[in-house]
Amino acid sequence: MSAIIIDGKAISLKVREEVKQRAGALRPKGIVPCLAVILVGEEPASLSYVSAKEKALGEAGMGSRDFRLAFSTTEAELLSLIKRLNADGKVHGILVQLPLPSHISEERVITAIDPRKDVDGFHPVSVGNMVLGRPGFLPCTPHGVLALLRELRIPTAGAHAVVLGRSNIVGKPLANLLARRDVNATVTICHTGTRDLGAITRQADILIAAAGRAGLVTADMVKEGAAVIDVGVNRVADSTARRGYRLRGDVDYAPVAEKAAWITPVPGGVGPMTIAMLLRNVIESAERFAIEQL
Ligand code: NAP
């Protein structure tokens, strides 16, 4: 078998086009959807993520307010900026790029964001709403993975979905969303404490790798005909590459693609969907603010 390669870039462009139209519809009301993007320090990967998000916002006819703060910024300074942005009626979403320097508590910072502007979906209120199945912002990467499954019509009802990773931003929410009644998968979560990982991943109809370990998922760990979604983004040193590294997923791509029925490439799979879902959260927030203004 040779897998269908899931073109996350193409699917994300459809979402971005829809968002652009919705942003256009707000313009006559004098509303420009706006995301405040805060980056502390100059971590190269974070810088490139932030630039990609800001570029996508601009292309969708939305605004961004860019806060590039020094690594030495204190937690109190960051919290005071968030307080100001919470109160600013022209800002519809607040994104703090993670990770933060170790002298700043990510938990305190995330909790300081007004849940109505929590377009990353990381605030405990957003997480609670997600778990309870109530309306609220869904975290962008897990939501993007679900959108890919839906777009490709990959059967999820009754399917065994195995999620590799239990982080707060990817693994845990993804497992939760997959178990929702409208998705209806049977979910197993794996982590570093899992015994005989391969024995579990081989049972997966849908295997989602979010471990952050290049090439962790080898072909012998995959069931014939599975859908393999690779969330991992790993920089692997390569002296022949222009930047001295290449991006690789958690999946050993070529051999797994021979066995799977669907597979996402890295780059060009889940990554573009994450940005598209962020844009969708921002437009939803702006639309809600517009209604409240009436
Ligand atoms: P994380 O916080 O480091 O969590 C990794 C998870 O994987 C942990 O739960 C860890 O288990 C588990 N794990 C690590 N090595 C393992 C192994 N050998 N066997 C079994 N489980 C293992 O990472 P994250 O933030 O969730 O991100 C995961 C990956 O996705 C990273 O490569 C990241 O760059 C990428 N990512 C991509 C996007 C995107 O838009 N494409 C967005 C976010 C993240 P323990 O809990 O036991 O430590």
CSV table of C-alpha atoms and ligand atoms in Angstrom, one decimal:
chain,number,residue,atom,x,y,z
A,1,MET,CA,0.0,0.0,0.0
A,2,SER,CA,1.1,3.5,-0.6
A,3,ALA,CA,-0.5,6.2,1.5
A,4,ILE,CA,-2.5,9.2,0.5
A,5,ILE,CA,-0.4,12.2,1.4
A,6,ILE,CA,-2.5,14.6,3.3
A,7,ASP,CA,-1.8,18.1,2.0
A,8,GLY,CA,-2.2,20.2,5.1
A,9,LYS,CA,-1.1,23.3,3.2
A,10,ALA,CA,-3.9,23.1,0.6
A,11,ILE,CA,-6.5,22.3,3.3
A,12,SER,CA,-5.3,25.2,5.5
A,13,LEU,CA,-5.6,27.6,2.5
A,14,LYS,CA,-9.3,26.8,2.3
A,15,VAL,CA,-9.8,27.6,6.0
A,16,ARG,CA,-7.7,30.8,5.5
A,17,GLU,CA,-9.9,31.9,2.6
A,18,GLU,CA,-13.0,31.3,4.6
A,19,VAL,CA,-11.5,33.4,7.5
A,20,LYS,CA,-10.6,36.2,5.0
A,21,GLN,CA,-14.1,36.4,3.8
A,22,ARG,CA,-15.4,36.6,7.4
A,23,ALA,CA,-12.9,39.3,8.2
A,24,GLY,CA,-14.1,41.2,5.1
A,25,ALA,CA,-17.6,41.1,6.3
A,26,LEU,CA,-16.6,42.8,9.6
A,27,ARG,CA,-14.9,45.7,7.8
A,28,PRO,CA,-18.1,47.7,7.0
A,29,LYS,CA,-18.8,47.6,10.8
A,30,GLY,CA,-15.4,49.2,11.4
A,31,ILE,CA,-13.9,46.1,13.0
A,32,VAL,CA,-10.5,44.8,12.1
A,33,PRO,CA,-9.9,41.5,13.8
A,34,CYS,CA,-6.7,41.9,15.8
A,35,LEU,CA,-4.4,39.5,17.5
A,36,ALA,CA,-1.7,40.7,20.0
A,37,VAL,CA,1.4,38.5,19.6
A,38,ILE,CA,3.9,38.5,22.4
A,39,LEU,CA,7.3,37.0,22.1
A,40,VAL,CA,9.8,37.1,25.0
A,41,GLY,CA,13.4,36.5,23.9
A,42,GLU,CA,14.8,35.5,20.6
A,43,GLU,CA,14.5,31.7,20.4
A,44,PRO,CA,14.9,31.0,16.6
A,45,ALA,CA,12.0,28.5,16.4
A,46,SER,CA,9.7,30.8,18.3
A,47,LEU,CA,10.7,33.8,16.1
A,48,SER,CA,9.8,31.8,12.9
A,49,TYR,CA,6.5,30.6,14.4
A,50,VAL,CA,5.5,34.2,15.3
A,51,SER,CA,6.5,35.6,11.9
A,52,ALA,CA,4.5,32.9,10.2
A,53,LYS,CA,1.4,33.6,12.3
A,54,GLU,CA,1.7,37.4,11.7
A,55,LYS,CA,2.1,36.9,8.0
A,56,ALA,CA,-1.0,34.7,7.9
A,57,LEU,CA,-3.0,37.2,9.8
A,58,GLY,CA,-2.1,40.0,7.3
A,59,GLU,CA,-3.0,37.8,4.3
A,60,ALA,CA,-6.4,37.1,5.9
A,61,GLY,CA,-7.1,40.8,6.2
A,62,MET,CA,-6.6,40.8,10.0
A,63,GLY,CA,-4.3,42.9,12.1
A,64,SER,CA,-1.7,42.0,14.6
A,65,ARG,CA,0.1,43.9,17.3
A,66,ASP,CA,3.5,42.8,17.7
A,67,PHE,CA,5.3,42.8,21.1
A,68,ARG,CA,8.9,41.5,20.9
A,69,LEU,CA,10.2,41.7,24.4
A,70,ALA,CA,13.7,41.3,25.7
A,71,PHE,CA,14.6,38.0,27.4
A,72,SER,CA,15.2,39.9,30.6
A,73,THR,CA,11.5,41.0,30.7
A,74,THR,CA,10.1,40.3,34.2
A,75,GLU,CA,7.0,38.3,34.9
A,76,ALA,CA,5.4,41.5,36.4
A,77,GLU,CA,6.1,43.4,33.2
A,78,LEU,CA,4.5,40.7,31.1
A,79,LEU,CA,1.5,40.4,33.3
A,80,SER,CA,1.0,44.2,33.2
A,81,LEU,CA,1.1,44.1,29.4
A,82,ILE,CA,-1.5,41.3,29.3
A,83,LYS,CA,-3.7,43.3,31.7
A,84,ARG,CA,-3.6,46.3,29.3
A,85,LEU,CA,-4.4,44.1,26.3
A,86,ASN,CA,-7.3,42.4,28.2
A,87,ALA,CA,-8.9,45.8,28.6
A,88,ASP,CA,-8.2,47.0,25.0
A,89,GLY,CA,-11.5,46.7,23.0
A,90,LYS,CA,-9.6,46.7,19.7
A,91,VAL,CA,-7.7,43.5,20.6
A,92,HIS,CA,-9.7,40.3,20.0
A,93,GLY,CA,-7.0,37.7,20.8
A,94,ILE,CA,-3.8,37.5,22.9
A,95,LEU,CA,-1.1,35.0,22.0
A,96,VAL,CA,2.0,34.5,24.2
A,97,GLN,CA,4.5,32.4,22.3
A,98,LEU,CA,5.7,29.5,24.4
A,99,PRO,CA,8.1,28.5,25.8
A,100,LEU,CA,8.8,31.5,28.0
A,101,PRO,CA,12.1,32.1,29.7
A,102,SER,CA,12.4,30.0,32.9
A,103,HIS,CA,12.2,33.0,35.2
A,104,ILE,CA,8.5,33.6,34.1
A,105,SER,CA,5.7,31.2,35.1
A,106,GLU,CA,3.9,30.1,32.0
A,107,GLU,CA,0.9,29.0,34.2
A,108,ARG,CA,0.5,32.5,35.7
A,109,VAL,CA,0.9,34.2,32.3
A,110,ILE,CA,-1.7,31.9,30.6
A,111,THR,CA,-4.1,32.3,33.5
A,112,ALA,CA,-3.8,36.1,33.3
A,113,ILE,CA,-5.2,36.2,29.7
A,114,ASP,CA,-8.9,37.0,29.6
A,115,PRO,CA,-10.5,33.7,28.5
A,116,ARG,CA,-12.6,35.6,26.0
A,117,LYS,CA,-9.3,36.5,24.2
A,118,ASP,CA,-7.6,33.1,24.8
A,119,VAL,CA,-7.3,32.2,21.1
A,120,ASP,CA,-4.6,29.6,21.9
A,121,GLY,CA,-7.1,27.7,24.0
A,122,PHE,CA,-4.6,27.1,26.9
A,123,HIS,CA,-6.4,29.0,29.7
A,124,PRO,CA,-7.9,26.7,32.3
A,125,VAL,CA,-11.4,28.0,31.5
A,126,SER,CA,-10.9,27.1,27.8
A,127,VAL,CA,-9.6,23.7,28.8
A,128,GLY,CA,-12.6,23.2,31.1
A,129,ASN,CA,-15.0,24.2,28.5
A,130,MET,CA,-13.4,21.8,26.0
A,131,VAL,CA,-13.6,18.9,28.4
A,132,LEU,CA,-17.2,19.6,29.2
A,133,GLY,CA,-18.0,20.0,25.5
A,134,ARG,CA,-19.1,23.6,26.0
A,135,PRO,CA,-18.5,26.3,23.5
A,136,GLY,CA,-15.0,27.9,23.8
A,137,PHE,CA,-11.7,28.2,22.0
A,138,LEU,CA,-10.2,24.9,21.1
A,139,PRO,CA,-6.4,24.6,21.1
A,140,CYS,CA,-5.1,25.1,17.5
A,141,THR,CA,-3.0,22.0,16.8
A,142,PRO,CA,-5.5,19.4,18.1
A,143,HIS,CA,-8.3,21.2,16.4
A,144,GLY,CA,-6.2,21.3,13.2
A,145,VAL,CA,-5.7,17.5,13.4
A,146,LEU,CA,-9.4,16.9,13.8
A,147,ALA,CA,-10.0,19.2,10.8
A,148,LEU,CA,-7.6,17.1,8.7
A,149,LEU,CA,-9.4,13.8,9.7
A,150,ARG,CA,-12.7,15.4,8.8
A,151,GLU,CA,-11.5,16.8,5.5
A,152,LEU,CA,-10.1,13.5,4.3
A,153,ARG,CA,-13.2,11.7,5.6
A,154,ILE,CA,-11.0,9.3,7.6
A,155,PRO,CA,-13.4,7.1,9.6
A,156,THR,CA,-13.2,7.9,13.3
A,157,ALA,CA,-16.3,6.4,14.8
A,158,GLY,CA,-15.3,3.3,16.6
A,159,ALA,CA,-11.8,3.6,15.4
A,160,HIS,CA,-8.9,3.0,17.8
A,161,ALA,CA,-6.9,6.3,18.0
A,162,VAL,CA,-3.5,6.1,19.7
A,163,VAL,CA,-2.0,9.4,20.7
A,164,LEU,CA,1.7,9.5,21.3
A,165,GLY,CA,2.3,12.3,23.8
A,166,ARG,CA,0.3,13.8,26.8
A,167,SER,CA,1.4,17.4,26.8
A,168,ASN,CA,-1.2,20.1,27.8
A,169,ILE,CA,-1.0,21.7,24.3
A,170,VAL,CA,-1.2,18.7,22.0
A,171,GLY,CA,-1.6,15.2,23.4
A,172,LYS,CA,-4.1,15.7,26.2
A,173,PRO,CA,-6.5,17.9,24.4
A,174,LEU,CA,-6.3,15.8,21.2
A,175,ALA,CA,-7.1,12.6,23.1
A,176,ASN,CA,-10.1,14.4,24.7
A,177,LEU,CA,-11.4,15.7,21.4
A,178,LEU,CA,-11.1,12.4,19.7
A,179,ALA,CA,-13.2,10.8,22.4
A,180,ARG,CA,-16.0,13.3,21.9
A,181,ARG,CA,-19.3,11.8,20.8
A,182,ASP,CA,-19.2,13.5,17.4
A,183,VAL,CA,-15.8,11.9,16.7
A,184,ASN,CA,-16.4,8.8,18.7
A,185,ALA,CA,-12.9,7.2,18.6
A,186,THR,CA,-11.7,4.8,21.3
A,187,VAL,CA,-8.5,6.6,22.5
A,188,THR,CA,-5.3,5.3,24.0
A,189,ILE,CA,-2.7,7.8,25.3
A,190,CYS,CA,1.0,6.8,25.3
A,191,HIS,CA,4.0,8.5,27.0
A,192,THR,CA,7.4,7.7,28.3
A,193,GLY,CA,6.0,5.4,30.9
A,194,THR,CA,4.2,3.2,28.3
A,195,ARG,CA,5.4,-0.3,28.2
A,196,ASP,CA,6.0,-1.9,24.7
A,197,LEU,CA,5.0,1.2,22.7
A,198,GLY,CA,5.0,-0.7,19.4
A,199,ALA,CA,2.4,-3.3,20.7
A,200,ILE,CA,0.0,-0.4,21.3
A,201,THR,CA,0.7,1.7,18.2
A,202,ARG,CA,0.2,-1.4,16.0
A,203,GLN,CA,-3.4,-1.5,17.2
A,204,ALA,CA,-4.0,2.0,16.0
A,205,ASP,CA,-6.4,2.7,13.1
A,206,ILE,CA,-5.4,6.4,13.7
A,207,LEU,CA,-1.9,7.0,15.0
A,208,ILE,CA,-1.1,10.5,16.1
A,209,ALA,CA,2.6,11.2,16.9
A,210,ALA,CA,3.2,14.2,19.2
A,211,ALA,CA,6.3,13.1,21.1
A,212,GLY,CA,8.9,15.5,19.7
A,213,ARG,CA,11.3,12.6,18.9
A,214,ALA,CA,12.5,12.5,15.2
A,215,GLY,CA,11.8,9.2,13.6
A,216,LEU,CA,10.3,7.6,16.8
A,217,VAL,CA,7.5,5.9,14.8
A,218,THR,CA,9.0,3.2,12.6
A,219,ALA,CA,7.1,1.1,10.0
A,220,ASP,CA,7.1,-2.0,12.3
A,221,MET,CA,5.0,0.1,14.8
A,222,VAL,CA,2.3,0.9,12.3
A,223,LYS,CA,-0.7,-1.2,11.3
A,224,GLU,CA,-1.3,-1.7,7.5
A,225,GLY,CA,-3.9,0.8,6.3
A,226,ALA,CA,-3.7,3.1,9.3
A,227,ALA,CA,-4.0,6.9,9.2
A,228,VAL,CA,-0.8,8.4,10.5
A,229,ILE,CA,-0.8,12.0,11.6
A,230,ASP,CA,2.6,13.4,12.4
A,231,VAL,CA,2.5,16.4,14.7
A,232,GLY,CA,6.2,16.4,15.6
A,233,VAL,CA,8.5,19.1,14.4
A,234,ASN,CA,12.2,18.3,15.1
A,235,ARG,CA,15.3,20.1,13.9
A,236,VAL,CA,17.8,17.5,12.8
A,237,ALA,CA,21.3,18.6,12.0
A,238,ASP,CA,22.2,18.3,8.3
A,239,SER,CA,25.3,20.0,6.9
A,240,THR,CA,23.9,19.8,3.4
A,241,ALA,CA,20.9,21.9,4.3
A,242,ARG,CA,21.0,25.6,3.8
A,243,ARG,CA,20.3,26.4,7.5
A,244,GLY,CA,22.4,23.5,8.7
A,245,TYR,CA,19.3,21.5,9.8
A,246,ARG,CA,16.2,19.9,8.4
A,247,LEU,CA,12.7,19.6,9.9
A,248,ARG,CA,11.7,16.1,10.5
A,249,GLY,CA,8.5,14.7,12.1
A,250,ASP,CA,8.2,11.9,14.7
A,251,VAL,CA,7.4,9.4,11.9
A,252,ASP,CA,10.0,7.6,9.8
A,253,TYR,CA,8.2,9.0,6.8
A,254,ALA,CA,9.1,6.9,3.7
A,255,PRO,CA,8.8,3.4,5.1
A,256,VAL,CA,5.6,4.3,7.1
A,257,ALA,CA,4.1,5.8,3.9
A,258,GLU,CA,4.4,2.4,2.3
A,259,LYS,CA,2.2,0.9,5.0
A,260,ALA,CA,-0.3,3.5,6.0
A,261,ALA,CA,-3.4,4.5,4.1
A,262,TRP,CA,-3.0,8.2,4.9
A,263,ILE,CA,0.0,10.2,6.2
A,264,THR,CA,0.9,13.8,6.9
A,265,PRO,CA,4.2,15.1,5.7
A,266,VAL,CA,6.5,17.3,7.8
A,267,PRO,CA,6.6,20.1,6.9
A,268,GLY,CA,3.3,20.7,5.1
A,269,GLY,CA,0.9,18.5,7.2
A,270,VAL,CA,-0.3,19.6,10.7
A,271,GLY,CA,1.8,22.8,10.9
A,272,PRO,CA,-0.2,24.9,8.4
A,273,MET,CA,-3.4,23.7,10.0
A,274,THR,CA,-2.3,25.0,13.4
A,275,ILE,CA,-2.0,28.5,12.0
A,276,ALA,CA,-5.3,28.2,10.1
A,277,MET,CA,-7.1,27.2,13.3
A,278,LEU,CA,-5.5,30.1,15.1
A,279,LEU,CA,-6.9,32.5,12.5
A,280,ARG,CA,-10.3,30.9,12.9
A,281,ASN,CA,-10.3,31.4,16.6
A,282,VAL,CA,-9.3,35.1,16.1
A,283,ILE,CA,-12.2,35.7,13.6
A,284,GLU,CA,-14.6,34.0,16.0
A,285,SER,CA,-13.5,36.2,18.8
A,286,ALA,CA,-13.8,39.3,16.7
A,287,GLU,CA,-17.3,38.3,15.5
A,288,ARG,CA,-18.4,37.8,19.1
A,289,PHE,CA,-17.1,41.2,20.1
A,290,ALA,CA,-18.9,42.7,17.1
A,291,ILE,CA,-22.2,41.2,18.3
A,292,GLU,CA,-21.6,42.4,21.8
A,293,GLN,CA,-21.0,46.0,20.5
A,294,LEU,CA,-24.5,46.1,19.0
B,1,NAP,P1,6.2,17.9,24.9
B,1,NAP,O1,5.6,18.8,25.8
B,1,NAP,O2,7.7,17.7,24.9
B,1,NAP,O3,5.5,16.5,25.1
B,1,NAP,C1,6.0,15.3,24.5
B,1,NAP,C2,5.1,14.1,24.9
B,1,NAP,O4,5.6,13.0,24.2
B,1,NAP,C3,5.3,13.8,26.4
B,1,NAP,O5,4.0,13.5,26.9
B,1,NAP,C4,6.3,12.7,26.5
B,1,NAP,O6,6.0,11.8,27.5
B,1,NAP,C5,6.0,12.0,25.2
B,1,NAP,N1,7.2,11.3,24.7
B,1,NAP,C6,8.4,11.8,24.4
B,1,NAP,N2,9.2,10.8,24.0
B,1,NAP,C7,8.5,9.7,24.0
B,1,NAP,C8,8.9,8.3,23.7
B,1,NAP,N3,10.1,8.0,23.3
B,1,NAP,N4,7.9,7.4,23.9
B,1,NAP,C9,6.7,7.7,24.3
B,1,NAP,N5,6.3,9.0,24.6
B,1,NAP,C10,7.2,9.9,24.5
B,1,NAP,O7,5.9,18.2,23.4
B,1,NAP,P2,4.6,19.0,22.7
B,1,NAP,O8,4.6,20.4,23.0
B,1,NAP,O9,3.4,18.2,22.9
B,1,NAP,O10,5.0,18.8,21.2
B,1,NAP,C11,5.2,17.5,20.6
B,1,NAP,C12,5.8,17.7,19.2
B,1,NAP,O11,4.9,18.4,18.4
B,1,NAP,C13,7.1,18.5,19.2
B,1,NAP,O12,7.9,18.1,18.1
B,1,NAP,C14,6.6,19.9,18.8
B,1,NAP,O13,7.5,20.7,18.1
B,1,NAP,C15,5.4,19.6,17.9
B,1,NAP,N6,4.4,20.6,17.7
B,1,NAP,C16,4.0,20.8,16.5
B,1,NAP,C17,3.0,21.7,16.3
B,1,NAP,C18,2.5,22.0,14.9
B,1,NAP,O14,1.8,23.0,14.7
B,1,NAP,N7,2.9,21.2,13.9
B,1,NAP,C19,2.4,22.4,17.4
B,1,NAP,C20,2.8,22.0,18.7
B,1,NAP,C21,3.8,21.1,18.8
B,1,NAP,P3,6.1,12.2,29.1
B,1,NAP,O15,4.9,13.0,29.4
B,1,NAP,O16,6.2,10.9,29.8
B,1,NAP,O17,7.4,13.0,29.2
